[in-house]
PDB file of C-alpha atoms and ligand atoms in Angstrom:
ATOM      1  CA  VAL A   1     -55.843 -26.090 -14.693  1.00  0.00           C
ATOM      2  CA  THR A   2     -56.899 -26.406 -11.088  1.00  0.00           C
ATOM      3  CA  ASP A   3     -60.618 -25.613 -11.393  1.00  0.00           C
ATOM      4  CA  TRP A   4     -61.739 -29.175 -11.962  1.00  0.00           C
ATOM      5  CA  LEU A   5     -65.430 -28.256 -11.657  1.00  0.00           C
ATOM      6  CA  ARG A   6     -65.058 -25.958 -14.669  1.00  0.00           C
ATOM      7  CA  TRP A   7     -62.884 -28.526 -16.459  1.00  0.00           C
ATOM      8  CA  HIS A   8     -65.566 -31.218 -16.098  1.00  0.00           C
ATOM      9  CA  ALA A   9     -68.296 -28.770 -17.251  1.00  0.00           C
ATOM     10  CA  ALA A  10     -66.833 -28.911 -20.777  1.00  0.00           C
ATOM     11  CA  TYR A  11     -68.169 -32.477 -20.954  1.00  0.00           C
ATOM     12  CA  ASP A  12     -71.685 -30.993 -21.062  1.00  0.00           C
ATOM     13  CA  ASP A  13     -71.044 -29.369 -24.451  1.00  0.00           C
ATOM     14  CA  PRO A  14     -71.326 -32.236 -26.935  1.00  0.00           C
ATOM     15  CA  GLY A  15     -69.211 -30.304 -29.460  1.00  0.00           C
ATOM     16  CA  SER A  16     -66.288 -29.754 -27.099  1.00  0.00           C
ATOM     17  CA  SER A  17     -63.059 -31.628 -27.699  1.00  0.00           C
ATOM     18  CA  LEU A  18     -63.421 -33.086 -24.199  1.00  0.00           C
ATOM     19  CA  ALA A  19     -66.827 -34.569 -25.056  1.00  0.00           C
ATOM     20  CA  ARG A  20     -65.426 -35.958 -28.299  1.00  0.00           C
ATOM     21  CA  ARG A  21     -62.454 -37.358 -26.398  1.00  0.00           C
ATOM     22  CA  LEU A  22     -64.847 -39.042 -23.988  1.00  0.00           C
ATOM     23  CA  GLY A  23     -66.529 -40.840 -26.886  1.00  0.00           C
ATOM     24  CA  VAL A  24     -63.161 -42.137 -28.073  1.00  0.00           C
ATOM     25  CA  VAL A  25     -62.052 -43.173 -24.580  1.00  0.00           C
ATOM     26  CA  ARG A  26     -65.319 -45.009 -23.935  1.00  0.00           C
ATOM     27  CA  GLY A  27     -65.018 -46.820 -27.265  1.00  0.00           C
ATOM     28  CA  ARG A  28     -61.489 -47.902 -26.365  1.00  0.00           C
ATOM     29  CA  ILE A  29     -62.622 -49.066 -22.910  1.00  0.00           C
ATOM     30  CA  ARG A  30     -65.380 -51.093 -24.577  1.00  0.00           C
ATOM     31  CA  GLU A  31     -62.829 -52.742 -26.896  1.00  0.00           C
ATOM     32  CA  ALA A  32     -60.464 -53.500 -24.019  1.00  0.00           C
ATOM     33  CA  LEU A  33     -63.246 -55.078 -21.953  1.00  0.00           C
ATOM     34  CA  ALA A  34     -64.417 -57.114 -24.947  1.00  0.00           C
ATOM     35  CA  SER A  35     -60.912 -58.456 -25.542  1.00  0.00           C
ATOM     36  CA  ALA A  36     -60.248 -59.364 -21.905  1.00  0.00           C
ATOM     37  CA  PRO A  37     -59.884 -63.116 -21.379  1.00  0.00           C
ATOM     38  CA  GLY A  38     -63.304 -64.616 -20.628  1.00  0.00           C
ATOM     39  CA  GLY A  39     -64.108 -66.225 -17.314  1.00  0.00           C
ATOM     40  CA  ALA A  40     -61.867 -64.157 -15.078  1.00  0.00           C
ATOM     41  CA  THR A  41     -62.911 -61.030 -13.203  1.00  0.00           C
ATOM     42  CA  VAL A  42     -61.572 -57.965 -14.996  1.00  0.00           C
ATOM     43  CA  ARG A  43     -59.610 -55.666 -12.697  1.00  0.00           C
ATOM     44  CA  VAL A  44     -59.674 -51.960 -13.475  1.00  0.00           C
ATOM     45  CA  LEU A  45     -57.773 -49.005 -12.010  1.00  0.00           C
ATOM     46  CA  SER A  46     -58.468 -45.353 -12.778  1.00  0.00           C
ATOM     47  CA  PRO A  47     -56.105 -42.948 -11.011  1.00  0.00           C
ATOM     48  CA  CYS A  48     -57.365 -39.305 -11.085  1.00  0.00           C
ATOM     49  CA  ALA A  49     -60.743 -40.724 -12.029  1.00  0.00           C
ATOM     50  CA  GLY A  50     -62.819 -37.552 -11.894  1.00  0.00           C
ATOM     51  CA  ASP A  51     -66.457 -38.604 -11.646  1.00  0.00           C
ATOM     52  CA  GLY A  52     -65.925 -41.883 -13.462  1.00  0.00           C
ATOM     53  CA  ARG A  53     -68.031 -40.971 -16.460  1.00  0.00           C
ATOM     54  CA  ASP A  54     -65.682 -42.807 -18.816  1.00  0.00           C
ATOM     55  CA  VAL A  55     -65.342 -46.233 -17.260  1.00  0.00           C
ATOM     56  CA  LEU A  56     -68.465 -46.684 -15.132  1.00  0.00           C
ATOM     57  CA  PRO A  57     -71.035 -46.626 -17.983  1.00  0.00           C
ATOM     58  CA  GLU A  58     -68.917 -49.167 -19.867  1.00  0.00           C
ATOM     59  CA  LEU A  59     -68.697 -51.465 -16.851  1.00  0.00           C
ATOM     60  CA  ALA A  60     -72.473 -51.105 -16.480  1.00  0.00           C
ATOM     61  CA  ARG A  61     -72.957 -52.656 -19.915  1.00  0.00           C
ATOM     62  CA  GLY A  62     -72.017 -55.959 -18.300  1.00  0.00           C
ATOM     63  CA  GLY A  63     -70.472 -58.862 -20.111  1.00  0.00           C
ATOM     64  CA  HIS A  64     -67.674 -59.298 -17.601  1.00  0.00           C
ATOM     65  CA  ALA A  65     -67.461 -59.595 -13.881  1.00  0.00           C
ATOM     66  CA  ALA A  66     -65.299 -56.649 -12.886  1.00  0.00           C
ATOM     67  CA  THR A  67     -63.783 -54.888  -9.936  1.00  0.00           C
ATOM     68  CA  ALA A  68     -62.728 -51.275 -10.270  1.00  0.00           C
ATOM     69  CA  MET A  69     -60.785 -48.876  -8.096  1.00  0.00           C
ATOM     70  CA  LEU A  70     -61.232 -45.193  -8.861  1.00  0.00           C
ATOM     71  CA  VAL A  71     -58.843 -42.827  -7.080  1.00  0.00           C
ATOM     72  CA  GLU A  72     -59.747 -39.169  -6.909  1.00  0.00           C
ATOM     73  CA  MET A  73     -58.332 -36.428  -4.719  1.00  0.00           C
ATOM     74  CA  ASP A  74     -61.300 -34.067  -4.952  1.00  0.00           C
ATOM     75  CA  ARG A  75     -64.054 -35.200  -2.583  1.00  0.00           C
ATOM     76  CA  THR A  76     -66.893 -33.725  -4.675  1.00  0.00           C
ATOM     77  CA  ARG A  77     -65.749 -35.578  -7.812  1.00  0.00           C
ATOM     78  CA  ALA A  78     -65.243 -38.751  -5.775  1.00  0.00           C
ATOM     79  CA  VAL A  79     -68.770 -38.547  -4.357  1.00  0.00           C
ATOM     80  CA  GLY A  80     -69.977 -38.016  -7.936  1.00  0.00           C
ATOM     81  CA  ALA A  81     -68.168 -41.183  -9.000  1.00  0.00           C
ATOM     82  CA  ALA A  82     -69.578 -43.214  -6.113  1.00  0.00           C
ATOM     83  CA  ASP A  83     -73.108 -41.934  -6.890  1.00  0.00           C
ATOM     84  CA  ARG A  84     -72.683 -42.812 -10.539  1.00  0.00           C
ATOM     85  CA  ALA A  85     -71.510 -46.335  -9.679  1.00  0.00           C
ATOM     86  CA  ARG A  86     -74.524 -46.800  -7.417  1.00  0.00           C
ATOM     87  CA  ARG A  87     -76.980 -45.383  -9.979  1.00  0.00           C
ATOM     88  CA  LEU A  88     -75.567 -47.602 -12.726  1.00  0.00           C
ATOM     89  CA  GLY A  89     -75.500 -50.643 -10.472  1.00  0.00           C
ATOM     90  CA  VAL A  90     -71.778 -51.217 -11.011  1.00  0.00           C
ATOM     91  CA  ASP A  91     -71.051 -53.494  -8.098  1.00  0.00           C
ATOM     92  CA  GLY A  92     -67.450 -54.057  -7.164  1.00  0.00           C
ATOM     93  CA  THR A  93     -66.479 -50.398  -7.524  1.00  0.00           C
ATOM     94  CA  LEU A  94     -64.318 -48.841  -4.850  1.00  0.00           C
ATOM     95  CA  VAL A  95     -63.892 -45.072  -4.937  1.00  0.00           C
ATOM     96  CA  VAL A  96     -60.906 -43.913  -2.926  1.00  0.00           C
ATOM     97  CA  VAL A  97     -60.380 -40.273  -1.961  1.00  0.00           C
ATOM     98  CA  GLY A  98     -56.630 -39.948  -2.072  1.00  0.00           C
ATOM     99  CA  ASP A  99     -53.436 -39.087  -3.887  1.00  0.00           C
ATOM    100  CA  ALA A 100     -53.189 -41.223  -7.007  1.00  0.00           C
ATOM    101  CA  GLY A 101     -49.625 -40.057  -7.548  1.00  0.00           C
ATOM    102  CA  ARG A 102     -48.519 -42.274  -4.655  1.00  0.00           C
ATOM    103  CA  THR A 103     -48.462 -45.939  -5.624  1.00  0.00           C
ATOM    104  CA  SER A 104     -49.270 -47.000  -2.039  1.00  0.00           C
ATOM    105  CA  THR A 105     -52.748 -45.461  -2.519  1.00  0.00           C
ATOM    106  CA  PHE A 106     -53.761 -48.153  -5.006  1.00  0.00           C
ATOM    107  CA  SER A 107     -51.152 -50.911  -4.692  1.00  0.00           C
ATOM    108  CA  GLN A 108     -53.681 -53.370  -3.242  1.00  0.00           C
ATOM    109  CA  ALA A 109     -55.637 -53.194  -6.515  1.00  0.00           C
ATOM    110  CA  LEU A 110     -52.639 -54.281  -8.625  1.00  0.00           C
ATOM    111  CA  PRO A 111     -52.066 -55.868 -11.045  1.00  0.00           C
ATOM    112  CA  VAL A 112     -54.974 -54.785 -13.230  1.00  0.00           C
ATOM    113  CA  ASP A 113     -56.265 -55.765 -16.648  1.00  0.00           C
ATOM    114  CA  LEU A 114     -57.259 -52.233 -17.593  1.00  0.00           C
ATOM    115  CA  LEU A 115     -55.469 -49.082 -16.483  1.00  0.00           C
ATOM    116  CA  LEU A 116     -56.825 -45.637 -17.330  1.00  0.00           C
ATOM    117  CA  LEU A 117     -54.365 -42.750 -17.383  1.00  0.00           C
ATOM    118  CA  CYS A 118     -56.810 -40.127 -18.618  1.00  0.00           C
ATOM    119  CA  GLY A 119     -56.530 -36.429 -17.875  1.00  0.00           C
ATOM    120  CA  ILE A 120     -53.143 -36.800 -16.192  1.00  0.00           C
ATOM    121  CA  PHE A 121     -50.349 -36.248 -18.706  1.00  0.00           C
ATOM    122  CA  ALA A 122     -51.186 -32.585 -19.475  1.00  0.00           C
ATOM    123  CA  ASN A 123     -50.982 -31.731 -15.784  1.00  0.00           C
ATOM    124  CA  VAL A 124     -47.649 -33.231 -14.757  1.00  0.00           C
ATOM    125  CA  SER A 125     -44.022 -32.778 -15.773  1.00  0.00           C
ATOM    126  CA  GLU A 126     -42.389 -34.647 -18.635  1.00  0.00           C
ATOM    127  CA  ASP A 127     -40.260 -36.518 -16.081  1.00  0.00           C
ATOM    128  CA  ASP A 128     -43.420 -37.597 -14.264  1.00  0.00           C
ATOM    129  CA  ILE A 129     -44.949 -38.867 -17.522  1.00  0.00           C
ATOM    130  CA  ARG A 130     -41.822 -40.925 -18.167  1.00  0.00           C
ATOM    131  CA  THR A 131     -41.849 -42.303 -14.620  1.00  0.00           C
ATOM    132  CA  THR A 132     -45.537 -43.222 -14.937  1.00  0.00           C
ATOM    133  CA  VAL A 133     -45.128 -44.867 -18.337  1.00  0.00           C
ATOM    134  CA  GLY A 134     -42.114 -46.817 -17.067  1.00  0.00           C
ATOM    135  CA  ALA A 135     -44.184 -48.110 -14.135  1.00  0.00           C
ATOM    136  CA  VAL A 136     -47.064 -49.389 -16.275  1.00  0.00           C
ATOM    137  CA  PRO A 137     -45.581 -52.888 -16.950  1.00  0.00           C
ATOM    138  CA  GLY A 138     -45.471 -53.367 -13.181  1.00  0.00           C
ATOM    139  CA  MET A 139     -49.132 -52.377 -12.854  1.00  0.00           C
ATOM    140  CA  LEU A 140     -50.691 -54.543 -15.563  1.00  0.00           C
ATOM    141  CA  ARG A 141     -51.514 -58.218 -15.653  1.00  0.00           C
ATOM    142  CA  SER A 142     -50.615 -59.523 -19.112  1.00  0.00           C
ATOM    143  CA  PRO A 143     -52.324 -59.078 -21.591  1.00  0.00           C
ATOM    144  CA  GLY A 144     -53.512 -55.935 -19.836  1.00  0.00           C
ATOM    145  CA  THR A 145     -54.357 -52.666 -21.545  1.00  0.00           C
ATOM    146  CA  VAL A 146     -53.527 -49.056 -20.706  1.00  0.00           C
ATOM    147  CA  ILE A 147     -55.580 -46.210 -22.155  1.00  0.00           C
ATOM    148  CA  TRP A 148     -53.975 -42.783 -21.851  1.00  0.00           C
ATOM    149  CA  THR A 149     -54.754 -39.266 -22.985  1.00  0.00           C
ATOM    150  CA  ARG A 150     -52.679 -36.199 -23.755  1.00  0.00           C
ATOM    151  CA  GLY A 151     -53.815 -33.046 -25.527  1.00  0.00           C
ATOM    152  CA  ASP A 152     -51.807 -31.030 -28.014  1.00  0.00           C
ATOM    153  CA  SER A 153     -50.695 -28.375 -25.528  1.00  0.00           C
ATOM    154  CA  ALA A 154     -47.112 -27.322 -26.214  1.00  0.00           C
ATOM    155  CA  PRO A 155     -44.811 -29.042 -26.218  1.00  0.00           C
ATOM    156  CA  ASP A 156     -46.844 -31.700 -28.019  1.00  0.00           C
ATOM    157  CA  LEU A 157     -45.557 -34.774 -26.220  1.00  0.00           C
ATOM    158  CA  ARG A 158     -47.961 -37.239 -27.832  1.00  0.00           C
ATOM    159  CA  PRO A 159     -45.398 -38.764 -30.247  1.00  0.00           C
ATOM    160  CA  SER A 160     -42.912 -39.096 -27.381  1.00  0.00           C
ATOM    161  CA  VAL A 161     -45.447 -40.705 -25.057  1.00  0.00           C
ATOM    162  CA  ARG A 162     -46.308 -43.238 -27.746  1.00  0.00           C
ATOM    163  CA  ARG A 163     -42.595 -44.102 -28.099  1.00  0.00           C
ATOM    164  CA  TRP A 164     -42.079 -44.309 -24.335  1.00  0.00           C
ATOM    165  CA  PHE A 165     -44.821 -46.916 -23.991  1.00  0.00           C
ATOM    166  CA  VAL A 166     -43.188 -49.066 -26.669  1.00  0.00           C
ATOM    167  CA  ALA A 167     -39.778 -48.599 -25.045  1.00  0.00           C
ATOM    168  CA  ALA A 168     -41.323 -49.743 -21.749  1.00  0.00           C
ATOM    169  CA  GLY A 169     -42.239 -53.071 -23.363  1.00  0.00           C
ATOM    170  CA  LEU A 170     -45.850 -52.466 -24.437  1.00  0.00           C
ATOM    171  CA  GLU A 171     -47.343 -52.865 -27.889  1.00  0.00           C
ATOM    172  CA  GLU A 172     -49.372 -50.007 -29.300  1.00  0.00           C
ATOM    173  CA  VAL A 173     -52.946 -51.047 -30.072  1.00  0.00           C
ATOM    174  CA  GLY A 174     -54.056 -47.682 -31.407  1.00  0.00           C
ATOM    175  CA  PHE A 175     -53.833 -43.932 -31.245  1.00  0.00           C
ATOM    176  CA  ASP A 176     -56.675 -41.521 -32.023  1.00  0.00           C
ATOM    177  CA  GLY A 177     -56.672 -37.791 -32.507  1.00  0.00           C
ATOM    178  CA  GLY A 178     -53.145 -37.130 -33.728  1.00  0.00           C
ATOM    179  CA  THR A 179     -53.949 -33.932 -35.623  1.00  0.00           C
ATOM    180  CA  GLY A 180     -56.768 -32.775 -33.348  1.00  0.00           C
ATOM    181  CA  PRO A 181     -56.633 -31.155 -29.931  1.00  0.00           C
ATOM    182  CA  PHE A 182     -56.682 -34.429 -28.024  1.00  0.00           C
ATOM    183  CA  GLY A 183     -54.911 -37.733 -28.204  1.00  0.00           C
ATOM    184  CA  VAL A 184     -56.051 -41.101 -26.915  1.00  0.00           C
ATOM    185  CA  GLY A 185     -53.513 -43.897 -26.895  1.00  0.00           C
ATOM    186  CA  VAL A 186     -53.996 -47.591 -26.232  1.00  0.00           C
ATOM    187  CA  ALA A 187     -51.178 -50.008 -25.488  1.00  0.00           C
ATOM    188  CA  ARG A 188     -51.053 -53.571 -24.279  1.00  0.00           C
ATOM    189  CA  LEU A 189     -48.620 -55.608 -22.234  1.00  0.00           C
ATOM    190  CA  VAL A 190     -48.634 -58.606 -24.541  1.00  0.00           C
ATOM    191  CA  SER A 191     -46.278 -60.724 -22.483  1.00  0.00           C
ATOM    192  CA  PRO A 192     -45.127 -60.014 -18.963  1.00  0.00           C
ATOM    193  CA  LEU A 193     -41.640 -58.587 -18.668  1.00  0.00           C
ATOM    194  CA  ASP A 194     -39.082 -61.001 -17.212  1.00  0.00           C
ATOM    195  CA  ALA A 195     -38.486 -58.499 -14.462  1.00  0.00           C
ATOM    196  CA  ALA A 196     -40.886 -55.566 -14.270  1.00  0.00           C
ATOM    197  CA  PRO A 197     -39.146 -52.695 -12.515  1.00  0.00           C
ATOM    198  CA  PRO A 198     -40.243 -52.163  -8.905  1.00  0.00           C
ATOM    199  CA  LEU A 199     -42.936 -49.512  -8.575  1.00  0.00           C
ATOM    200  CA  PRO A 200     -41.630 -46.115  -7.548  1.00  0.00           C
ATOM    201  CA  GLU A 201     -43.219 -44.574  -4.468  1.00  0.00           C
ATOM    202  CA  ARG A 202     -44.442 -41.609  -6.498  1.00  0.00           C
ATOM    203  CA  LEU A 203     -45.515 -41.532 -10.140  1.00  0.00           C
ATOM    204  CA  PHE A 204     -46.508 -37.896 -10.521  1.00  0.00           C
ATOM    205  CA  THR A 205     -47.455 -34.659  -8.853  1.00  0.00           C
ATOM    206  CA  PHE A 206     -50.020 -32.357 -10.446  1.00  0.00           C
ATOM    207  CA  ARG A 207     -48.669 -28.901 -11.300  1.00  0.00           C
ATOM    208  CA  ARG A 208     -50.566 -26.066  -9.712  1.00  0.00           C
TER     209      ARG A 208
HETATM  210  C1  LIG B   1     -58.154 -33.549 -15.931  1.00  0.00           C
HETATM  211  S1  LIG B   1     -59.189 -34.271 -14.685  1.00  0.00           S
HETATM  212  C2  LIG B   1     -59.424 -35.913 -15.378  1.00  0.00           C
HETATM  213  C3  LIG B   1     -60.596 -36.660 -14.793  1.00  0.00           C
HETATM  214  C4  LIG B   1     -60.941 -37.964 -15.501  1.00  0.00           C
HETATM  215  N1  LIG B   1     -59.837 -38.919 -15.502  1.00  0.00           N
HETATM  216  C5  LIG B   1     -61.368 -37.683 -16.921  1.00  0.00           C
HETATM  217  O1  LIG B   1     -60.582 -37.909 -17.853  1.00  0.00           O
HETATM  218  O2  LIG B   1     -62.516 -37.221 -17.083  1.00  0.00           O
HETATM  219  C6  LIG B   1     -58.010 -34.564 -13.422  1.00  0.00           C
HETATM  220  C7  LIG B   1     -58.603 -35.089 -12.147  1.00  0.00           C
HETATM  221  O3  LIG B   1     -57.542 -35.508 -11.298  1.00  0.00           O
HETATM  222  C8  LIG B   1     -57.837 -35.135  -9.968  1.00  0.00           C
HETATM  223  N2  LIG B   1     -56.540 -35.091  -9.268  1.00  0.00           N
HETATM  224  C9  LIG B   1     -55.574 -34.138  -9.321  1.00  0.00           C
HETATM  225  N3  LIG B   1     -54.492 -34.515  -8.627  1.00  0.00           N
HETATM  226  C10 LIG B   1     -54.771 -35.740  -8.109  1.00  0.00           C
HETATM  227  C11 LIG B   1     -54.051 -36.666  -7.300  1.00  0.00           C
HETATM  228  N4  LIG B   1     -52.813 -36.415  -6.903  1.00  0.00           N
HETATM  229  N5  LIG B   1     -54.662 -37.821  -6.961  1.00  0.00           N
HETATM  230  C12 LIG B   1     -55.927 -38.097  -7.369  1.00  0.00           C
HETATM  231  N6  LIG B   1     -56.662 -37.266  -8.137  1.00  0.00           N
HETATM  232  C13 LIG B   1     -56.083 -36.106  -8.512  1.00  0.00           C
HETATM  233  C14 LIG B   1     -58.579 -33.825 -10.088  1.00  0.00           C
HETATM  234  O4  LIG B   1     -59.359 -33.570  -8.957  1.00  0.00           O
HETATM  235  C15 LIG B   1     -59.415 -34.062 -11.355  1.00  0.00           C
HETATM  236  O5  LIG B   1     -60.678 -34.600 -11.057  1.00  0.00           O
END
């Protein structure tokens, strides 16, 4: 899929699997924010953020001081995200137009308490998914949370992705949508790894 305008339009149909996925993702973001240690500013990173319709409304609910970096390659989507942040009054949001596959694009935002990897894993190679999952312990501040999505498009990699997160040292918090067209996984870095692997320069490249 390269027509991201059309892809995002599916959100407008409340019965679409994308709209249902959004409800699940937002619920999981809400849970992650609620379980973040009180007192500290919650740091959030959303690579390939689209227009930020998942995380920004949840940050707008308040409850935590937060800073968020949203990285989006498509300028129109990025402007949409920045407008949404402004409209919702989510201070502390930085929208970066750039390549989220390169770790240097967002390295100054790391480590984060909440990492969103939504809408990425169906668009990159299996090797890139493994590289990205393996990098997550080096991107999170313990007990940070990663929320990821992957649809059922063949080959259905959802069971593998769940295993790869555990193998990378994270604990699975939950997984929704196993038999449906989407999957939303949540995992947490309960204790920091003794030596998190250094971040690779590149996590993924979107397939055309
Ligand atoms: C499937 S959409 C997901 C958007 C959002 N995360 C969501 O779940 O609603 C993928 C998004 O990634 C953006 N994108 C593609 N390649 C990118 C890259 N290398 N860096 C940053 N954004 C990218 C696209 O423009 C598109 O908005």
